[in-house]
């Protein structure tokens, strides 16, 4: 952000989300985000991202109620939204992965439900949140791990990665403007060993290469 602050978000033993923050070599401050926002306790770990259009910190997480919640703030009060209630989406069985794309001012939060389907909550700017079923749309197998992902600007595509029950690493990709989501089994395509954990992924704009570890 423009304020040049570092932010570390974590879940403590009382299931509150806490923030450590500092700038440069200055002292480290602390805030209990759960208390500040009067938000539900966390059932899982948080997924933070930055809204560059508004210079806002955003933290998404799975609450003790199974809903996906969002905490957001600039330099003032921490505010809270219940995204699951607002969108009418299924309850979460895993932790969300949230990210922001500046070119279309869009927030995206992907999470795993009890049926193994991956759902995306999304909204533009401060507009209402909606959702859709990525697994049903792409014909992808149920997820056994939580999802990670990124946006590729050169191809204008969004990419989500996860481990299925058979240990394969899978990709669901689509064009944000309404393109049909496509599924690929990356493990089979690469003839790679099966996975036993959750993947991580990143995109290198310098050479247009995609990486899943």
Backbone as a ProteinNet text record, in pm:
[ID]
protein_1_A
[PRIMARY]
XXXXXXXXXXXXXXXXXXXXXXXXXXXXXXXXXXXXXXXXXXXXXXXXXXXXXXXXXXXXXXXXXXXXXXXXXXXXXXXXXXXXXXXXXXXXXXXXXXXXXXXXXXXXXXXXXXXXXXXXXXXXXXXXXXXXXXXXXXXXXXXXXXXXXXXXXXXXXXXXXXXXXXXXXXXXXXXXXXXXXXXXXXXXXXXXXXXXXXXXXXXXXXXXXXXXX
[TERTIARY]
82.6	0	86.6	25	98.1	152.5	96.9	146.4	274.9	319.5	444.3	447.4	331.6	325.2	334.4	397.2	396.5	283.6	216.7	104.7	119.4	103.2	102.3	-28.4	-108.5	-236.7	-228.1	-278.2	-274.9	-391	-418.8	-523.1	-458.5	-508.1	-453.7	-533.2	-490.6	-550.2	-697.5	-739.5	-880.6	-963.5	-901.6	-966.9	-1002.7	-930.6	-940.3	-835.8	-864.9	-766.9	-694.2	-562.4	-478.1	-390.5	-355	-266.4	-143.3	-26.7	97.2	131.5	171.6	199.4	315.1	391.8	503.8	547.8	622.7	677.9	826.6	903.6	1049.5	1108.8	1186.9	1246.6	1177.8	1056.8	983.8	932	870.5	817.8	697.9	673.8	564.9	440.1	329	201.4	114.6	9.3	-80.5	-224.8	-312.5	-455.9	-531.1	-634.7	-722.3	-834.8	-824	-919.8	-1060.1	-1068.7	-1197.8	-1273.2	-1202.3	-1264	-1296.2	-1201.8	-1221.5	-1341.4	-1367.5	-1477.2	-1603.4	-1596.3	-1708.2	-1750.7	-1650.7	-1672.8	-1672.1	-1730.4	-1728.4	-1586.5	-1566.4	-1437.5	-1403.9	-1275.8	-1227.9	-1223.3	-1265	-1254.8	-1130.9	-1079.1	-960.6	-864.8	-766.5	-665.4	-709.6	-657.9	-703.1	-633	-693.7	-634.1	-644.1	-532.9	-536	-500.2	-548.4	-508	-532.3	-483.6	-492.8	-583.5	-675.1	-759	-686.1	-617	-533	-613.2	-738.5	-821	-858.6	-882	-921.8	-813.7	-697.9	-590	-631.1	-708.4	-766.5	-705.3	-689.7	-652.8	-779.3	-771.5	-884	-836	-912.3	-881.3	-1007.7	-1000.4	-1112.9	-1081.8	-1186.4	-1165.6	-1295.6	-1281	-1397.2	-1429	-1551.7	-1591.6	-1638.7	-1660.7	-1709.5	-1848.7	-1918	-2049.9	-2044.8	-1923.4	-1908.9	-1927.1	-1945.9	-1960.3	-1824.4	-1813.5	-1695.1	-1716.7	-1624.3	-1633.7	-1519.3	-1541.8	-1440.3	-1423.3	-1298.6	-1262.8	-1185.7	-1212.1	-1144	-1132.8	-1021.2	-995.5	-884.7	-883.4	-771.9	-686.6	-702.9	-634	-733	-861.9	-965.3	-1020.8	-1150.8	-1216.5	-1213.3	-1204.2	-1210.3	-1357.1	-1396.8	-1535.9	-1547.7	-1669.4	-1692.7	-1812.6	-1799.8	-1910.7	-1919.1	-2040.4	-2064.3	-2094.4	-1994.6	-2009	-2103.1	-2098.6	-2185.2	-2331.6	-2365.3	-2504.1	-2547.8	-2460.1	-2495.6	-2517.3	-2436.6	-2446.4	-2542.5	-2573.7	-2656.4	-2581.4	-2450.7	-2367.6	-2360.9	-2318.9	-2310	-2208	-2223.5	-2128.9	-1992	-1889.7	-1752.4	-1707	-1629.2	-1566.8	-1416.3	-1365.8	-1222.8	-1199	-1072.5	-1035.1	-1039.1	-1072.5	-1082.1	-945.9	-943.6	-829.5	-882.4	-837.5	-887.8	-781.8	-823.1	-730.8	-809.3	-738	-798.9	-733.1	-813.5	-760.3	-793.2	-687.2	-703	-764.9	-740.5	-785	-937.5	-1008.5	-1155.5	-1213.6	-1127.3	-1171.4	-1253.8	-1204.4	-1282.8	-1216.4	-1301.3	-1260.5	-1305.3	-1216.7	-1249.2	-1208.9	-1299	-1271.2	-1318.9	-1226.9	-1258.6	-1250.4	-1348.2	-1345.3	-1408.6	-1379.2	-1428	-1547.9	-1655.6	-1774.7	-1773.9	-1872.9	-1878.1	-1890.9	-1949.3	-1963.8	-1837.6	-1729.6	-1604.1	-1600.3	-1708.4	-1709.8	-1636.4	-1576.3	-1512.2	-1605.6	-1630.4	-1719.2	-1638.9	-1678.7	-1617.6	-1720.4	-1685.8	-1758	-1687.4	-1760.4	-1693.9	-1783	-1717.7	-1789.4	-1695.8	-1754	-1678.7	-1689.9	-1574.8	-1574.2	-1644.5	-1750.6	-1831.2	-1971.2	-1985.6	-2115	-2149	-2269.1	-2314.6	-2232.5	-2215.7	-2140	-2232.3	-2180.4	-2252.9	-2159.6	-2209.2	-2124.1	-2159.9	-2066.6	-2096	-2012	-2054.5	-1993.2	-1889.5	-1760.8	-1654.4	-1644.4	-1668.7	-1655.1	-1762.8	-1886.5	-1995.4	-1976.7	-1931	-1913.7	-1804.8	-1703.4	-1587.8	-1586.7	-1673.8	-1671.9	-1552.3	-1492	-1373.2	-1410.1	-1319.7	-1348	-1352.8	-1416.9	-1425	-1286.5	-1279.3	-1153.1	-1133.8	-1010	-972.7	-889.1	-839.4	-761.6	-827.2	-784.2	-827.6	-758.7	-813.9	-765.5	-670.6	-583.7	-500.7	-515	-469.4	-483.1	-418.4	-440.1	-387.3	-455.8	-430.1	-478.8	-360.1	-374	-271.6	-315.3	-249.2	-287.1	-263	-149.8	-126.2	-235	-293	-396.7	-536.5	-544.9	-672.3	-748.5	-679.4	-740	-715.6	-811.8	-800	-772.5	-689.9	-645.2	-658.2	-723	-738.5	-680.5	-607.8	-541.5	-577.2	-587.6	-622.2	-588.2	-589	-568.3	-702.4	-723.9	-846.8	-825.2	-932.2	-926.6	-827.5	-800.6	-708.9	-563.5	-536	-398.9	-350.8	-437.2	-399.2	-410	-323.4	-333.7	-410	-514	-605.9	-605.1	-636.6	-648.5	-786.6	-847.2	-967.1	-931.4	-950.3	-915.3	-1029.8	-1039.8	-1146.1	-1113.9	-1186	-1174.4	-1277.4	-1238.4	-1331.8	-1454.2	-1446.2	-1557.1	-1670.6	-1667.2	-1777.1	-1737.8	-1608	-1563.4	-1597.4	-1623.5	-1659	-1536.6	-1545.3	-1428.5	-1385.1	-1255.1	-1196	-1113	-1124.4	-1049.6	-934.9	-820.3	-706.8	-649.9	-612.8	-542.5	-392.9	-330.2	-190.5	-97.1	-130.8	-45.6	-36.5	-150.4	-149.8	-76.6	-99	-34.2	117.5	165.4	310.1	369.6	282.3	327.4	409.2	355.2	423.8	371.6	446.1	400.5	271.9	198.4	75.5	105.8	10.3	25.9	-44.6	8.6	-55.7	-88.9	-56.9	-82.4	-146.4	-167.2	-225.6	-117.5	-144.4	-43.2	-34.4	71.3	80.6	113.1	85	100.7	133.1	201.7	233.2	256	247.1	262.9	373.9	464.4	573.9	543.2	516.1	481.4	600.1	722.2	840.5	855.3	811.5	821.3	688.7	583.6	452	440	520.6	520.5	435.4	371.9	286.6	359.4	344.8	417	323.1	320.2	244	338.6	349.4	443.7	364.7
-119.7	0	125.5	240.1	365.2	406.6	351.3	388.9	315.5	220.3	146.3	61.3	21.6	-63.7	-211.4	-288.7	-433.9	-486.4	-592.2	-648.6	-799.7	-853.2	-997.9	-1032.2	-1119.8	-1159	-1304.8	-1335.2	-1473.5	-1500.1	-1629.1	-1674.4	-1715.9	-1664.2	-1696.7	-1810.1	-1852.7	-1969.3	-1949.3	-1824	-1796.5	-1780.2	-1813.9	-1808.6	-1666.7	-1568.3	-1432.2	-1412.4	-1323.2	-1284.8	-1160.1	-1168.1	-1060.4	-1005.7	-879.5	-814.4	-759.4	-787.2	-720.1	-625.9	-502.7	-406.1	-315.5	-273	-182.4	-122.7	-16.6	46.7	69.1	45.3	61.6	-23.8	39.9	-29.3	11	65.4	112.1	-1.1	35.1	-62.8	-136.2	-255.7	-340.2	-315.5	-283	-264.8	-388.3	-393.1	-509.1	-464.3	-533.9	-511.7	-642.2	-657.8	-774.1	-739.8	-788.9	-754	-804.2	-920.5	-977.4	-886.3	-838.2	-747.8	-613.6	-560.3	-428.6	-425.2	-536.2	-541.9	-605.3	-654.2	-729.1	-842.6	-915	-1020.9	-1158.1	-1259.6	-1396	-1450.3	-1544.8	-1611.3	-1687.2	-1711	-1783	-1932.8	-2011.3	-2156	-2204.6	-2120.9	-2155.9	-2039.6	-2052.4	-1948.6	-1842.6	-1719.7	-1609	-1605.1	-1534.6	-1508.4	-1358.7	-1284.8	-1139.4	-1098.5	-982.2	-921.6	-771.6	-698.5	-552.5	-505.1	-417	-348.2	-218.9	-218.6	-104.8	17.3	-2.2	111.4	199.8	138.1	211.7	214.3	151.9	148.1	77.4	-30.4	-97.3	-234.8	-269.9	-405.6	-490.7	-611.2	-704.6	-839	-895.5	-1027.4	-1112	-1222.9	-1315.4	-1437.6	-1496.7	-1614.7	-1692.3	-1818.1	-1902	-1884.6	-1844.3	-1820.2	-1946.1	-1934.6	-2046.4	-2090	-2006.3	-2038.7	-2104.8	-2130.2	-2190.1	-2091.7	-1964.4	-1861	-1801.4	-1749.7	-1675.2	-1529.1	-1473.7	-1336.6	-1253	-1123.1	-1029.1	-918.1	-889.7	-773.8	-678.2	-548.6	-453.9	-318.7	-249.6	-119.7	-46.9	84.6	166.9	201.8	322.1	360.4	383.9	362.4	385.3	256.2	257.1	143.5	19.3	-96.6	-224.2	-262.4	-287.8	-322.6	-469.6	-520.3	-663.5	-687.1	-783.9	-829	-981	-1033.5	-1176.8	-1204.7	-1251	-1268.5	-1384.1	-1490.8	-1606	-1567.4	-1495	-1451.8	-1357.1	-1264.5	-1166.3	-1231	-1332.7	-1396.8	-1514.8	-1571.2	-1691.4	-1815	-1819.1	-1930.3	-2041.5	-2163.3	-2276.1	-2250.4	-2322.4	-2312.2	-2365.1	-2315.3	-2353.2	-2472.1	-2560.8	-2672.7	-2654.6	-2548.6	-2519.9	-2371.2	-2334.7	-2193.8	-2128.5	-2000.7	-1932.1	-1887.3	-1855.7	-1789.4	-1664.3	-1547	-1421	-1344.1	-1274.7	-1189.4	-1080.2	-979.1	-860.2	-835.3	-801.3	-766.7	-619.8	-540.9	-395.2	-351.1	-424.5	-377.8	-369.1	-451.7	-446.4	-426.3	-386.5	-350.7	-462.9	-586.3	-701.8	-776.6	-820	-905.1	-1046.9	-1144.1	-1284.9	-1365.5	-1448.5	-1535.7	-1675.4	-1770.6	-1908.5	-1995.1	-2084.4	-2172.5	-2307.2	-2405.1	-2542.1	-2564.7	-2622.1	-2654.4	-2802.9	-2844.9	-2981.3	-3085	-3046.2	-3139.6	-3149.6	-3082.7	-3086.4	-2990.6	-2918	-2820.7	-2693.4	-2627.1	-2498.6	-2388.8	-2295	-2182.6	-2053	-1962	-1830.3	-1725.6	-1648.2	-1526.6	-1411.6	-1321.7	-1210.3	-1086.8	-972.6	-846.3	-739.4	-641.1	-530.8	-409.2	-351.2	-231.8	-254.2	-177.6	-193.9	-245.2	-305.1	-359.4	-486.9	-538.3	-659.2	-780.4	-873.8	-995.9	-1102.7	-1183.1	-1296.4	-1416.7	-1533.1	-1652.6	-1742.7	-1836.7	-1940.9	-2063.4	-2178	-2307.5	-2335.7	-2323.2	-2345.8	-2493	-2582.5	-2725.6	-2772.5	-2732	-2772.6	-2713.3	-2588.8	-2523	-2582.3	-2641.9	-2694.8	-2846.5	-2913.7	-3059.2	-3114.3	-3033.8	-3075.2	-3168.5	-3258.6	-3351	-3277.4	-3338	-3275	-3247.5	-3144.2	-3103.8	-3170.5	-3211.2	-3264.1	-3163.3	-3061.9	-2956.3	-2822.2	-2721.1	-2586	-2537.7	-2434.4	-2386.6	-2268.2	-2251.2	-2132	-2086.1	-1965.5	-1920	-1787	-1736.3	-1606.8	-1562.9	-1438.6	-1382.8	-1361.8	-1404.5	-1385.2	-1271.7	-1157.6	-1040.8	-1060.4	-1120.6	-1133.5	-1211	-1310.4	-1390.7	-1357.1	-1263.3	-1225.6	-1348.6	-1432.3	-1555.2	-1567.9	-1628.6	-1661.1	-1810.4	-1845.9	-1984.4	-2025.8	-2140.2	-2195.9	-2337.9	-2371.6	-2501.8	-2568.8	-2702.7	-2777	-2924.4	-2997.7	-3143	-3212.6	-3310.3	-3389.9	-3513.8	-3590.4	-3704.5	-3810.9	-3819.9	-3920.1	-3874.8	-3755.8	-3707.7	-3628.5	-3609.1	-3531.2	-3381	-3303.2	-3158	-3110.7	-3032.1	-2990.5	-2839.3	-2795.3	-2653.1	-2624.8	-2516.6	-2461.4	-2320.3	-2290.8	-2158.8	-2105.6	-1972.3	-1909.2	-1762.6	-1702.2	-1559.7	-1484.4	-1380.3	-1310.5	-1252.9	-1223.3	-1159	-1255.4	-1375.6	-1468.2	-1594.9	-1620.1	-1741.2	-1865.6	-1976.8	-2102.6	-2160.2	-2200.3	-2254.8	-2388.9	-2409	-2529.5	-2601	-2733.6	-2814.1	-2888.4	-2893.9	-2976.4	-3051.3	-3178.1	-3256.7	-3238.4	-3152.6	-3118.2	-3234.4	-3313.6	-3426.8	-3526.8	-3558.2	-3651.4	-3593.7	-3465.3	-3402.6	-3401.4	-3384.5	-3377.9	-3512.2	-3613.3	-3743.4	-3725.9	-3646.1	-3613.2	-3700.3	-3708.4	-3786	-3728.8	-3813.9	-3770.6	-3676.2	-3594	-3496.9	-3546.6	-3508.1	-3539.2	-3411.7	-3296.5	-3170.1	-3069.2	-2951.4	-2841	-2774.8	-2744.3	-2678.7	-2529	-2469.2	-2324.2	-2291.9	-2170.6	-2138.9	-1992.3	-1962.5	-1824	-1810.4	-1686.1	-1654.2	-1551.8	-1574.2	-1481.3	-1401.7	-1273.8	-1189.7	-1169.5	-1177.8	-1150	-1247.8	-1372.9	-1470.5	-1541.7	-1501.2	-1560.1	-1704.7	-1744.8	-1884.3	-1905.7	-2023.2	-2061.8	-2167.6	-2157.8	-2248.3	-2297	-2428.5	-2490.8	-2582.8	-2562.4	-2639	-2720.5
0	0	0	-25.2	-27.3	107.2	216.7	349.2	385	301.3	318.1	444.7	492	610.2	572	658.6	650.3	739.3	692.8	767.1	775.9	894.6	916.9	987.9	927.4	983.2	1027	1148.4	1195.4	1290.5	1307.4	1399.5	1530.8	1640.8	1772.1	1836.4	1954.9	2020.2	2053.5	2070.5	2098.8	1972	1856.5	1724.9	1681.2	1736.4	1686.8	1577.7	1483.7	1383.1	1432.6	1433	1483	1372.2	1385.4	1289.2	1360.7	1302	1339.5	1225	1256	1149.9	1191	1089.9	1113	980.6	987.8	868.3	888	782.5	791.1	901.1	984.9	1099.4	1229.6	1217.7	1334.9	1420.8	1530.6	1624.7	1564.5	1614.8	1565.9	1649.6	1582.7	1650	1638.3	1718.3	1718.3	1729.5	1657.6	1670	1660.4	1742.3	1735	1638	1515	1410.3	1442.6	1504.8	1539.9	1636.5	1737.7	1835.2	1771.7	1693.8	1633.7	1539.6	1471.5	1375	1432.3	1557.7	1616.6	1523.4	1472.5	1374.3	1440.7	1376.5	1431.3	1441.1	1530.9	1543	1415.2	1395.5	1277.4	1304.5	1206.4	1213.2	1139	1050.1	972.8	965.1	878.4	863.2	762.5	775.9	690.6	555.3	462.2	331.7	304.4	317.5	297.7	155.9	114.7	-11.3	-2.3	-102.9	-102.6	-215.7	-183.1	-281.1	-318	-432.1	-468.7	-511.5	-554.7	-597.3	-479.1	-365.5	-246.4	-139.8	-168.5	-70.7	56.3	42.8	158.4	179.7	307.7	346.3	350.7	297.5	300.5	355.6	446.4	501.4	492.3	419.4	411.5	496.7	552.9	637.1	652.3	695.2	726.1	873.8	902.4	1039.2	1109.9	1239.8	1320	1276.9	1200.7	1147.7	1010.5	959.8	827.5	714.1	745.3	643.7	607.9	486.9	446.1	481.7	558.8	606.3	549	543.5	497.3	599.7	636.1	718	628.7	638.2	550.2	618.5	587.9	648.9	573.3	589.6	541.8	663.1	712.4	835.5	948.9	921	1020.8	1077	1103.7	1167.4	1078.4	1141.9	1070.8	1053.9	930.5	901.4	862.7	867.4	847.9	757.3	665.9	582	588.2	592.7	580.9	434.3	359.8	215.8	181.9	260.9	234.6	247.8	353.1	371.8	261.4	225.7	123.4	-13.1	-44.5	-176	-178.2	-60.5	-55.4	-102.7	-79.8	-126.8	-22.7	-62.8	31.2	141.7	252.3	362.8	320.7	385.3	353.6	437.4	374.8	444.2	450.4	389.7	388	393.6	393.9	402.7	264.9	258.7	129.3	77.7	-50.1	-112.8	-180.5	-135	-188.2	-264.4	-369.7	-444.1	-515.7	-562	-623.2	-757.5	-860.4	-992.4	-1020.6	-1035.4	-1044.9	-1176.9	-1286	-1417.1	-1427.5	-1347.8	-1350.1	-1210.4	-1115.9	-979.6	-917.4	-931.1	-886.8	-771.7	-678.7	-566.8	-596.9	-574.1	-596.9	-473.8	-425.4	-312.1	-348	-353.3	-389.6	-264.1	-246.7	-130.3	-163	-78.1	-93.9	-2.1	-57.1	20.7	59	136.6	187.7	75.8	-38.2	-149.7	-234.5	-192.2	-266.9	-383.5	-407.1	-516	-473.1	-570.4	-547.2	-595.3	-507.6	-538.2	-537.1	-624.5	-625.8	-585.2	-483.3	-448.7	-517.9	-580.9	-649	-648.9	-651	-660.3	-714.9	-779	-839.2	-748.1	-712.9	-629.6	-498.1	-476	-355.1	-388.6	-505.6	-546.9	-471.4	-491.1	-422.5	-464.8	-372.3	-397.8	-454.2	-547.2	-602.4	-603.5	-649.2	-649	-765.6	-794.9	-891.2	-860.2	-914.6	-888.7	-997.6	-963.2	-1060.7	-1100.5	-1004.8	-1031.9	-1129.6	-1105.7	-1194.6	-1333.7	-1338.8	-1467.6	-1553.1	-1488.7	-1561.6	-1570.6	-1493.5	-1488.9	-1414	-1327.5	-1253	-1139.1	-1099.2	-988.5	-854.9	-753.3	-621.3	-562.4	-482.2	-421.4	-286.3	-259.2	-128.6	-51.5	-119.8	-54.8	-83.4	-11.4	-41.7	-168.7	-227.7	-356.7	-341.7	-440.8	-456.2	-600.8	-630	-767	-793.2	-914.7	-956	-1085.1	-1121.5	-1247.6	-1340.3	-1466.1	-1568.9	-1661	-1649.3	-1729.2	-1879.2	-1921.7	-2065.7	-2140	-2073.7	-2137.9	-2086.5	-1990.8	-1929	-1882	-1804.1	-1752.7	-1603	-1536.2	-1394.6	-1381.3	-1283.8	-1267.8	-1121.3	-1098.5	-965.9	-965.3	-858.2	-848.4	-716.2	-719.9	-598.8	-617.8	-506.4	-507.7	-497.9	-584.7	-578.8	-492.7	-470.4	-380.3	-424.9	-554.8	-608.2	-605.2	-548.8	-538.6	-658.6	-757.4	-874.5	-844.8	-908	-902.5	-1025	-1000.2	-1104.3	-1120.8	-1241.7	-1273.4	-1330.8	-1283.7	-1347	-1391.7	-1519.4	-1571.9	-1657.5	-1663.1	-1741	-1763.4	-1856.5	-1885.4	-1802.6	-1728.3	-1639.9	-1709.6	-1837.6	-1907.9	-1941.5	-1886	-1907.3	-1979.4	-1994.2	-2060.1	-1979.9	-2049.5	-1984.7	-1914.2	-1786.6	-1716.3	-1774.3	-1780.8	-1838.8	-1732.1	-1729.9	-1633.2	-1700.7	-1630.7	-1675.9	-1556.6	-1578.2	-1477.8	-1502.2	-1423.5	-1446.2	-1415.2	-1315.9	-1279.2	-1393.2	-1454.6	-1566.8	-1686.9	-1714.4	-1829.7	-1815.6	-1692.8	-1669.1	-1630	-1609.2	-1559.5	-1430.1	-1339	-1213.9	-1100	-989	-873	-813.5	-744.7	-679.8	-563.6	-531.3	-422.4	-296.5	-181.8	-53.8	23.1	-33.8	33.1	-60.5	-6.1	-81.1	-166.3	-293.7	-376.6	-348.7	-398.3	-408.8	-553.9	-598.2	-740.2	-758.7	-869.7	-902.2	-1052.1	-1099.1	-1240.8	-1255.7	-1352	-1379.8	-1505.9	-1487.9	-1602	-1696.3	-1643.5	-1724	-1840.5	-1820.7	-1930.3	-1957.1	-1888.2	-1911.1	-1865.5	-1768.5	-1726.2	-1602.1	-1596	-1484.9	-1400.9	-1268.6	-1179.3	-1068.4	-1050.4	-942.2	-866.8	-736.5	-653.4	-551.9
[MASK]
+++++++++++++++++++++++++++++++++++++++++++++++++++++++++++++++++++++++++++++++++++++++++++++++++++++++++++++++++++++++++++++++++++++++++++++++++++++++++++++++++++++++++++++++++++++++++++++++++++++++++++++++++++++

